[in-house]
């Protein structure tokens, strides 16, 4: 999963010989949970590695298993010009430990095909992103129409990227007549957002009223594949009582996942803490809602739209363990809520699954995926370096 994996660096006496360096850095990854994990993202703290092995500090790193290079991705999370983590994906049996090695990245490495993509799309000023299972977008311009900060779902049924292609094919379409609203074999945008929170965006509940931050005003793309995408959005239109707020929202999606990791921070010169954050799912016809307190998720499953040929769509919000949560509804949304403090980052997960993609095809399968995601979050993979 996209959570920060536990990193156990076993520090040794300083210094390694040239022969040792050439041999690579051995490490193990352990699945501490009694569940299988399929192509889960493993995160190696590069700064921790370079602290323990300073002679590798200026090297671009790659991950190997049984002398074969695994697709990996270096990420500079704080955009200071220094890579912070190296990620790769691997599968694990229940309670399994597997061994890997770090080497200098070979000059002959062939760039892998990208499983994720994020695009800032002009002239609409949308931010749209996808992985090999699902796609999403949020709006940044009044060109988008009568919308707010809601998350739109693009239901795709192909593994390759479609976001840029669908926008390109729709250029010149009349307002509301974009070609990506029709399934031409790859999927379509069947989802209706309007001024709602859509598929798991958040707002603030103040005096019994949902307050949303409007459209994003700034963006930056932090990383874009091949395994993970991360983008940051800034909203400046949120007003709570007489206080103006800036909302910083960071979205992360990995290959193979249905859920985005959402990190949000609410900033203001006027403190109205505690605030009640609500993440919402817009209500849809012919759907069933599930509120799971034990696994801390809210899940909606049912008809994608009025045409049964388009299958079923699930949307969900999941809050990690550690804070009190609540469930409630209004006329437009199902909500999950929690209290937040101004200036402190909060994290939650939201996303969707479409039955016609073939990965998750039933309500039970959707809820099982969410339950297992909660287990994975509570039991992060453990990394130990050794010599």
Short mmCIF file of C-alpha atoms in Angstrom, two decimals:
data_model
loop_
_atom_site.label_atom_id
_atom_site.label_comp_id
_atom_site.label_asym_id
_atom_site.label_seq_id
_atom_site.Cartn_x
_atom_site.Cartn_y
_atom_site.Cartn_z
CA UNK A 1 0.00 0.00 0.00
CA UNK A 2 0.92 3.66 -0.26
CA UNK A 3 1.62 4.06 3.48
CA UNK A 4 5.21 4.75 4.60
CA UNK A 5 6.77 1.33 5.13
CA UNK A 6 8.55 0.67 8.43
CA UNK A 7 12.30 0.95 7.80
CA UNK A 8 14.63 -0.86 10.19
CA UNK A 9 18.18 0.13 9.30
CA UNK A 10 20.67 -2.12 11.06
CA UNK A 11 23.75 0.05 11.34
CA UNK A 12 27.15 -1.58 11.09
CA UNK A 13 30.74 -0.43 11.56
CA UNK A 14 31.55 2.39 9.18
CA UNK A 15 33.21 1.63 5.88
CA UNK A 16 32.82 -0.93 3.17
CA UNK A 17 35.46 -2.24 0.86
CA UNK A 18 35.17 -1.75 -2.89
CA UNK A 19 34.36 -5.43 -3.21
CA UNK A 20 31.52 -5.12 -0.70
CA UNK A 21 30.14 -2.09 -2.48
CA UNK A 22 30.23 -3.91 -5.79
CA UNK A 23 28.26 -6.76 -4.20
CA UNK A 24 25.35 -4.46 -3.40
CA UNK A 25 23.39 -3.82 -0.22
CA UNK A 26 21.27 -6.71 1.02
CA UNK A 27 17.92 -6.12 2.70
CA UNK A 28 14.83 -8.10 3.59
CA UNK A 29 11.16 -7.17 3.42
CA UNK A 30 8.76 -8.92 5.79
CA UNK A 31 5.00 -9.15 5.60
CA UNK A 32 3.94 -9.15 9.29
CA UNK A 33 0.28 -9.89 8.51
CA UNK A 34 -1.47 -13.27 8.01
CA UNK A 35 -2.69 -12.18 4.56
CA UNK A 36 -1.29 -12.32 1.05
CA UNK A 37 -0.17 -9.06 -0.54
CA UNK A 38 -0.12 -8.79 -4.33
CA UNK A 39 2.32 -6.35 -5.98
CA UNK A 40 2.34 -4.01 -3.01
CA UNK A 41 4.53 -0.93 -3.02
CA UNK A 42 7.66 -1.16 -0.87
CA UNK A 43 9.25 2.13 0.17
CA UNK A 44 12.96 2.34 0.98
CA UNK A 45 14.10 5.45 2.88
CA UNK A 46 17.05 6.55 0.76
CA UNK A 47 18.30 9.09 3.27
CA UNK A 48 18.45 6.36 5.89
CA UNK A 49 20.38 4.15 3.46
CA UNK A 50 22.86 6.90 2.64
CA UNK A 51 23.35 7.64 6.34
CA UNK A 52 24.31 4.03 6.97
CA UNK A 53 26.22 3.64 3.68
CA UNK A 54 27.61 7.11 2.84
CA UNK A 55 29.79 5.79 0.02
CA UNK A 56 26.58 5.18 -1.99
CA UNK A 57 25.24 8.71 -1.53
CA UNK A 58 25.93 9.99 -5.04
CA UNK A 59 24.72 6.86 -6.80
CA UNK A 60 21.36 6.37 -8.51
CA UNK A 61 19.97 3.21 -6.94
CA UNK A 62 18.10 0.23 -8.37
CA UNK A 63 16.47 -2.81 -6.75
CA UNK A 64 17.37 -6.39 -7.68
CA UNK A 65 15.91 -9.75 -6.73
CA UNK A 66 17.88 -12.90 -7.58
CA UNK A 67 20.23 -10.73 -9.70
CA UNK A 68 17.34 -9.45 -11.82
CA UNK A 69 16.47 -5.76 -11.81
CA UNK A 70 12.99 -4.87 -10.56
CA UNK A 71 11.14 -1.80 -11.78
CA UNK A 72 11.75 0.97 -9.25
CA UNK A 73 11.17 4.70 -8.91
CA UNK A 74 13.10 7.37 -7.00
CA UNK A 75 10.98 10.17 -5.53
CA UNK A 76 11.85 13.63 -4.25
CA UNK A 77 8.82 14.18 -2.01
CA UNK A 78 9.73 17.66 -0.77
CA UNK A 79 11.10 18.89 -4.12
CA UNK A 80 14.47 19.94 -2.68
CA UNK A 81 16.47 18.22 -5.42
CA UNK A 82 17.37 15.19 -3.27
CA UNK A 83 15.59 11.85 -3.65
CA UNK A 84 13.86 10.78 -0.44
CA UNK A 85 12.64 7.28 -1.21
CA UNK A 86 13.02 4.44 -3.66
CA UNK A 87 9.88 2.42 -4.31
CA UNK A 88 9.24 -0.90 -6.02
CA UNK A 89 6.48 -3.50 -5.97
CA UNK A 90 6.52 -7.12 -4.84
CA UNK A 91 4.11 -9.85 -3.76
CA UNK A 92 4.20 -11.59 -0.37
CA UNK A 93 2.63 -14.68 1.13
CA UNK A 94 1.25 -14.43 4.68
CA UNK A 95 4.11 -13.65 7.12
CA UNK A 96 6.68 -14.12 4.35
CA UNK A 97 10.16 -12.56 4.32
CA UNK A 98 11.85 -11.92 0.96
CA UNK A 99 15.40 -10.77 0.19
CA UNK A 100 16.39 -7.98 -2.21
CA UNK A 101 19.54 -6.01 -3.06
CA UNK A 102 20.34 -2.40 -3.87
CA UNK A 103 22.86 -1.73 -6.63
CA UNK A 104 23.98 1.27 -8.60
CA UNK A 105 21.43 1.71 -11.38
CA UNK A 106 22.85 0.19 -14.58
CA UNK A 107 23.40 2.58 -17.48
CA UNK A 108 21.69 0.00 -19.66
CA UNK A 109 18.41 0.10 -17.69
CA UNK A 110 15.48 0.25 -20.09
CA UNK A 111 12.77 2.68 -18.98
CA UNK A 112 9.72 0.58 -18.05
CA UNK A 113 6.25 1.24 -19.37
CA UNK A 114 4.36 3.69 -17.17
CA UNK A 115 1.44 2.28 -15.19
CA UNK A 116 0.35 5.66 -13.83
CA UNK A 117 -0.07 9.11 -15.31
CA UNK A 118 -1.08 12.56 -14.09
CA UNK A 119 -1.81 15.47 -16.42
CA UNK A 120 -2.61 19.15 -16.01
CA UNK A 121 -4.92 19.64 -18.96
CA UNK A 122 -5.24 22.92 -20.84
CA UNK A 123 -7.35 24.84 -21.67
CA UNK A 124 -9.74 23.25 -19.17
CA UNK A 125 -7.21 23.49 -16.31
CA UNK A 126 -8.30 20.09 -14.97
CA UNK A 127 -5.95 17.84 -13.06
CA UNK A 128 -6.55 14.27 -14.22
CA UNK A 129 -4.76 11.11 -13.14
CA UNK A 130 -4.94 7.34 -13.53
CA UNK A 131 -3.33 4.00 -12.93
CA UNK A 132 -3.83 0.62 -14.58
CA UNK A 133 -7.29 0.23 -12.99
CA UNK A 134 -9.16 3.53 -12.67
CA UNK A 135 -8.93 7.26 -13.42
CA UNK A 136 -9.96 10.49 -11.67
CA UNK A 137 -10.01 14.25 -12.15
CA UNK A 138 -10.68 17.48 -10.26
CA UNK A 139 -11.43 20.90 -11.65
CA UNK A 140 -9.41 24.11 -11.67
CA UNK A 141 -11.35 26.42 -13.97
CA UNK A 142 -14.82 27.83 -14.41
CA UNK A 143 -14.65 26.27 -17.88
CA UNK A 144 -15.60 23.06 -16.10
CA UNK A 145 -19.09 24.43 -15.39
CA UNK A 146 -21.13 24.26 -12.21
CA UNK A 147 -18.65 22.31 -10.07
CA UNK A 148 -16.65 22.61 -6.85
CA UNK A 149 -13.82 20.50 -5.42
CA UNK A 150 -15.47 17.13 -6.07
CA UNK A 151 -13.53 14.16 -7.44
CA UNK A 152 -14.74 12.82 -10.78
CA UNK A 153 -14.32 9.14 -11.72
CA UNK A 154 -13.35 8.00 -15.19
CA UNK A 155 -14.23 4.33 -15.55
CA UNK A 156 -11.62 2.69 -17.78
CA UNK A 157 -11.45 -0.96 -18.90
CA UNK A 158 -7.97 -1.06 -20.39
CA UNK A 159 -4.62 -1.24 -18.60
CA UNK A 160 -2.86 1.43 -20.64
CA UNK A 161 -3.15 5.20 -19.97
CA UNK A 162 -6.20 6.91 -21.48
CA UNK A 163 -6.43 10.36 -19.85
CA UNK A 164 -4.35 12.31 -22.38
CA UNK A 165 -5.90 10.35 -25.26
CA UNK A 166 -9.50 11.03 -24.20
CA UNK A 167 -8.89 14.74 -23.72
CA UNK A 168 -7.18 14.95 -27.12
CA UNK A 169 -10.04 13.14 -28.86
CA UNK A 170 -12.56 15.49 -27.23
CA UNK A 171 -10.93 18.74 -28.38
CA UNK A 172 -13.44 20.95 -30.16
CA UNK A 173 -16.49 19.28 -28.62
CA UNK A 174 -19.41 21.46 -27.60
CA UNK A 175 -19.83 22.15 -23.84
CA UNK A 176 -21.27 19.05 -22.18
CA UNK A 177 -20.74 16.96 -25.33
CA UNK A 178 -17.22 15.66 -24.68
CA UNK A 179 -16.59 12.41 -26.51
CA UNK A 180 -15.24 10.70 -23.39
CA UNK A 181 -18.82 10.47 -22.05
CA UNK A 182 -19.34 7.62 -24.54
CA UNK A 183 -17.71 4.20 -24.17
CA UNK A 184 -15.89 3.48 -27.43
CA UNK A 185 -14.17 0.36 -26.13
CA UNK A 186 -11.87 1.79 -23.44
CA UNK A 187 -14.44 3.02 -20.89
CA UNK A 188 -15.93 6.47 -20.32
CA UNK A 189 -16.75 9.25 -17.90
CA UNK A 190 -20.20 8.15 -16.70
CA UNK A 191 -19.87 9.78 -13.28
CA UNK A 192 -21.85 12.89 -12.35
CA UNK A 193 -20.16 15.25 -9.86
CA UNK A 194 -21.82 18.66 -10.06
CA UNK A 195 -21.16 20.68 -6.92
CA UNK A 196 -20.86 17.55 -4.77
CA UNK A 197 -17.76 15.99 -3.23
CA UNK A 198 -17.98 13.23 -5.84
CA UNK A 199 -15.89 10.15 -5.05
CA UNK A 200 -14.32 11.11 -1.74
CA UNK A 201 -13.25 14.74 -1.74
CA UNK A 202 -13.50 16.59 1.58
CA UNK A 203 -14.95 19.74 3.06
CA UNK A 204 -15.62 21.22 6.49
CA UNK A 205 -18.88 20.88 8.41
CA UNK A 206 -19.54 24.21 10.14
CA UNK A 207 -22.77 24.98 12.01
CA UNK A 208 -24.41 22.03 10.30
CA UNK A 209 -23.48 23.17 6.80
CA UNK A 210 -20.98 21.68 4.34
CA UNK A 211 -18.36 24.23 3.30
CA UNK A 212 -16.21 23.40 0.25
CA UNK A 213 -13.04 25.17 -0.93
CA UNK A 214 -14.06 25.72 -4.56
CA UNK A 215 -11.71 25.08 -7.48
CA UNK A 216 -7.96 24.65 -7.04
CA UNK A 217 -5.85 27.70 -7.87
CA UNK A 218 -2.34 26.18 -8.07
CA UNK A 219 -0.90 22.77 -8.74
CA UNK A 220 2.40 20.95 -8.98
CA UNK A 221 3.24 17.42 -10.07
CA UNK A 222 5.66 15.81 -7.61
CA UNK A 223 6.27 12.50 -9.39
CA UNK A 224 4.76 10.71 -12.36
CA UNK A 225 5.53 7.03 -12.68
CA UNK A 226 6.26 4.41 -13.56
CA UNK A 227 4.83 3.08 -10.25
CA UNK A 228 3.49 6.11 -8.39
CA UNK A 229 2.03 9.50 -9.17
CA UNK A 230 1.80 12.36 -6.70
CA UNK A 231 0.32 15.79 -7.30
CA UNK A 232 -0.33 18.72 -5.00
CA UNK A 233 -3.25 21.14 -5.24
CA UNK A 234 -3.79 24.44 -3.44
CA UNK A 235 -7.28 25.79 -2.75
CA UNK A 236 -7.66 29.38 -1.55
CA UNK A 237 -11.45 29.78 -1.58
CA UNK A 238 -12.41 28.19 1.75
CA UNK A 239 -14.06 30.50 4.30
CA UNK A 240 -15.10 29.29 7.74
CA UNK A 241 -17.07 31.85 9.70
CA UNK A 242 -15.01 35.01 9.04
CA UNK A 243 -11.71 33.15 8.56
CA UNK A 244 -10.13 32.51 5.17
CA UNK A 245 -8.33 29.18 4.77
CA UNK A 246 -5.78 27.77 2.36
CA UNK A 247 -6.10 24.04 1.77
CA UNK A 248 -3.05 22.09 0.61
CA UNK A 249 -4.07 18.72 -0.82
CA UNK A 250 -1.62 16.02 -1.91
CA UNK A 251 -2.92 13.09 -3.98
CA UNK A 252 -0.94 9.86 -4.38
CA UNK A 253 -1.94 6.83 -6.44
CA UNK A 254 0.12 3.68 -7.02
CA UNK A 255 -0.16 1.09 -9.76
CA UNK A 256 -2.57 -1.70 -8.90
CA UNK A 257 -4.52 0.26 -6.28
CA UNK A 258 -8.14 1.42 -6.32
CA UNK A 259 -7.67 4.10 -3.64
CA UNK A 260 -5.89 7.43 -3.65
CA UNK A 261 -3.98 8.46 -0.57
CA UNK A 262 -5.11 11.97 0.31
CA UNK A 263 -3.11 14.27 2.59
CA UNK A 264 -4.68 17.62 3.48
CA UNK A 265 -3.60 20.58 5.56
CA UNK A 266 -5.82 23.54 6.53
CA UNK A 267 -3.94 26.82 7.06
CA UNK A 268 -5.23 30.19 8.30
CA UNK A 269 -4.27 33.21 10.39
CA UNK A 270 -7.46 32.59 12.38
CA UNK A 271 -7.69 29.35 14.31
CA UNK A 272 -11.15 27.77 14.35
CA UNK A 273 -9.89 24.41 15.65
CA UNK A 274 -11.12 21.83 16.14
CA UNK A 275 -12.70 21.58 12.73
CA UNK A 276 -14.90 18.71 11.57
CA UNK A 277 -13.60 17.37 8.28
CA UNK A 278 -16.08 15.38 6.22
CA UNK A 279 -15.15 13.18 3.25
CA UNK A 280 -18.17 12.43 1.12
CA UNK A 281 -19.59 10.09 -1.49
CA UNK A 282 -22.25 11.59 -3.73
CA UNK A 283 -25.48 9.60 -3.63
CA UNK A 284 -26.42 7.66 -6.78
CA UNK A 285 -29.55 5.80 -7.85
CA UNK A 286 -29.77 2.02 -7.42
CA UNK A 287 -26.87 1.74 -5.00
CA UNK A 288 -26.29 0.28 -1.53
CA UNK A 289 -24.30 2.03 1.21
CA UNK A 290 -22.14 0.20 3.78
CA UNK A 291 -20.76 1.83 6.93
CA UNK A 292 -18.02 -0.35 8.42
CA UNK A 293 -16.84 0.96 11.79
CA UNK A 294 -14.37 -1.89 12.43
CA UNK A 295 -12.42 -1.34 9.20
CA UNK A 296 -13.24 2.38 9.16
CA UNK A 297 -14.67 2.69 5.67
CA UNK A 298 -17.74 4.00 3.89
CA UNK A 299 -18.56 2.13 0.68
CA UNK A 300 -21.15 2.65 -2.03
CA UNK A 301 -21.88 0.03 -4.70
CA UNK A 302 -24.44 -0.17 -7.48
CA UNK A 303 -25.40 0.85 -10.99
CA UNK A 304 -22.85 2.93 -12.89
CA UNK A 305 -25.69 4.79 -14.60
CA UNK A 306 -29.16 4.10 -16.00
CA UNK A 307 -27.83 1.78 -18.73
CA UNK A 308 -27.27 -1.71 -17.28
CA UNK A 309 -24.69 -2.53 -19.96
CA UNK A 310 -22.29 -0.22 -18.10
CA UNK A 311 -22.12 -2.51 -15.09
CA UNK A 312 -21.58 -1.48 -11.48
CA UNK A 313 -19.45 1.18 -9.82
CA UNK A 314 -18.09 1.28 -6.30
CA UNK A 315 -16.86 4.38 -4.49
CA UNK A 316 -15.34 4.52 -1.01
CA UNK A 317 -13.68 6.52 1.72
CA UNK A 318 -11.37 4.90 4.29
CA UNK A 319 -9.80 6.53 7.36
CA UNK A 320 -6.68 4.94 8.92
CA UNK A 321 -6.76 3.89 12.55
CA UNK A 322 -6.01 6.42 15.25
CA UNK A 323 -8.82 8.95 15.33
CA UNK A 324 -12.51 8.87 16.22
CA UNK A 325 -14.78 8.77 13.18
CA UNK A 326 -18.44 9.37 12.51
CA UNK A 327 -20.97 8.52 9.80
CA UNK A 328 -23.92 10.64 8.69
CA UNK A 329 -25.83 11.74 5.57
CA UNK A 330 -27.38 14.80 3.99
CA UNK A 331 -29.63 15.03 0.95
CA UNK A 332 -26.69 14.77 -1.48
CA UNK A 333 -23.95 12.80 0.32
CA UNK A 334 -22.95 9.95 2.55
CA UNK A 335 -20.22 11.23 4.89
CA UNK A 336 -17.38 10.03 7.07
CA UNK A 337 -16.15 12.61 9.57
CA UNK A 338 -13.30 13.26 11.98
CA UNK A 339 -11.97 16.24 13.90
CA UNK A 340 -8.84 17.99 12.65
CA UNK A 341 -6.55 20.69 13.99
CA UNK A 342 -5.49 23.67 11.93
CA UNK A 343 -1.96 23.32 10.57
CA UNK A 344 -1.74 19.55 11.11
CA UNK A 345 -1.78 17.23 8.12
CA UNK A 346 -4.48 14.59 7.99
CA UNK A 347 -4.55 11.49 5.81
CA UNK A 348 -7.34 9.39 4.41
CA UNK A 349 -8.04 7.23 1.35
CA UNK A 350 -10.71 7.51 -1.33
CA UNK A 351 -11.32 5.88 -4.67
CA UNK A 352 -13.46 3.75 -6.93
CA UNK A 353 -13.76 0.44 -8.78
CA UNK A 354 -15.68 -0.41 -11.96
CA UNK A 355 -17.01 -3.90 -12.56
CA UNK A 356 -16.27 -3.81 -16.30
CA UNK A 357 -12.56 -3.47 -15.61
CA UNK A 358 -12.76 -7.00 -14.21
CA UNK A 359 -10.69 -6.61 -11.03
CA UNK A 360 -13.60 -6.01 -8.63
CA UNK A 361 -17.00 -7.07 -9.93
CA UNK A 362 -19.34 -7.33 -6.91
CA UNK A 363 -20.31 -5.44 -3.77
CA UNK A 364 -18.79 -8.18 -1.59
CA UNK A 365 -15.50 -8.03 -3.51
CA UNK A 366 -15.39 -4.23 -3.12
CA UNK A 367 -15.89 -4.43 0.63
CA UNK A 368 -13.37 -7.27 0.94
CA UNK A 369 -10.80 -5.14 -0.89
CA UNK A 370 -11.44 -2.27 1.53
CA UNK A 371 -11.22 -4.56 4.56
CA UNK A 372 -7.90 -6.00 3.39
CA UNK A 373 -6.62 -2.49 2.66
CA UNK A 374 -7.34 -1.59 6.29
CA UNK A 375 -5.39 -4.67 7.40
CA UNK A 376 -2.44 -3.73 5.19
CA UNK A 377 -2.41 -0.17 6.53
CA UNK A 378 -2.40 -1.47 10.10
CA UNK A 379 0.44 -3.91 9.31
CA UNK A 380 3.01 -2.10 7.13
CA UNK A 381 5.80 -4.06 5.48
CA UNK A 382 9.02 -4.11 7.49
CA UNK A 383 12.45 -3.55 5.96
CA UNK A 384 15.75 -4.63 7.52
CA UNK A 385 19.20 -4.08 6.02
CA UNK A 386 21.93 -6.62 6.64
CA UNK A 387 25.41 -7.57 5.55
#
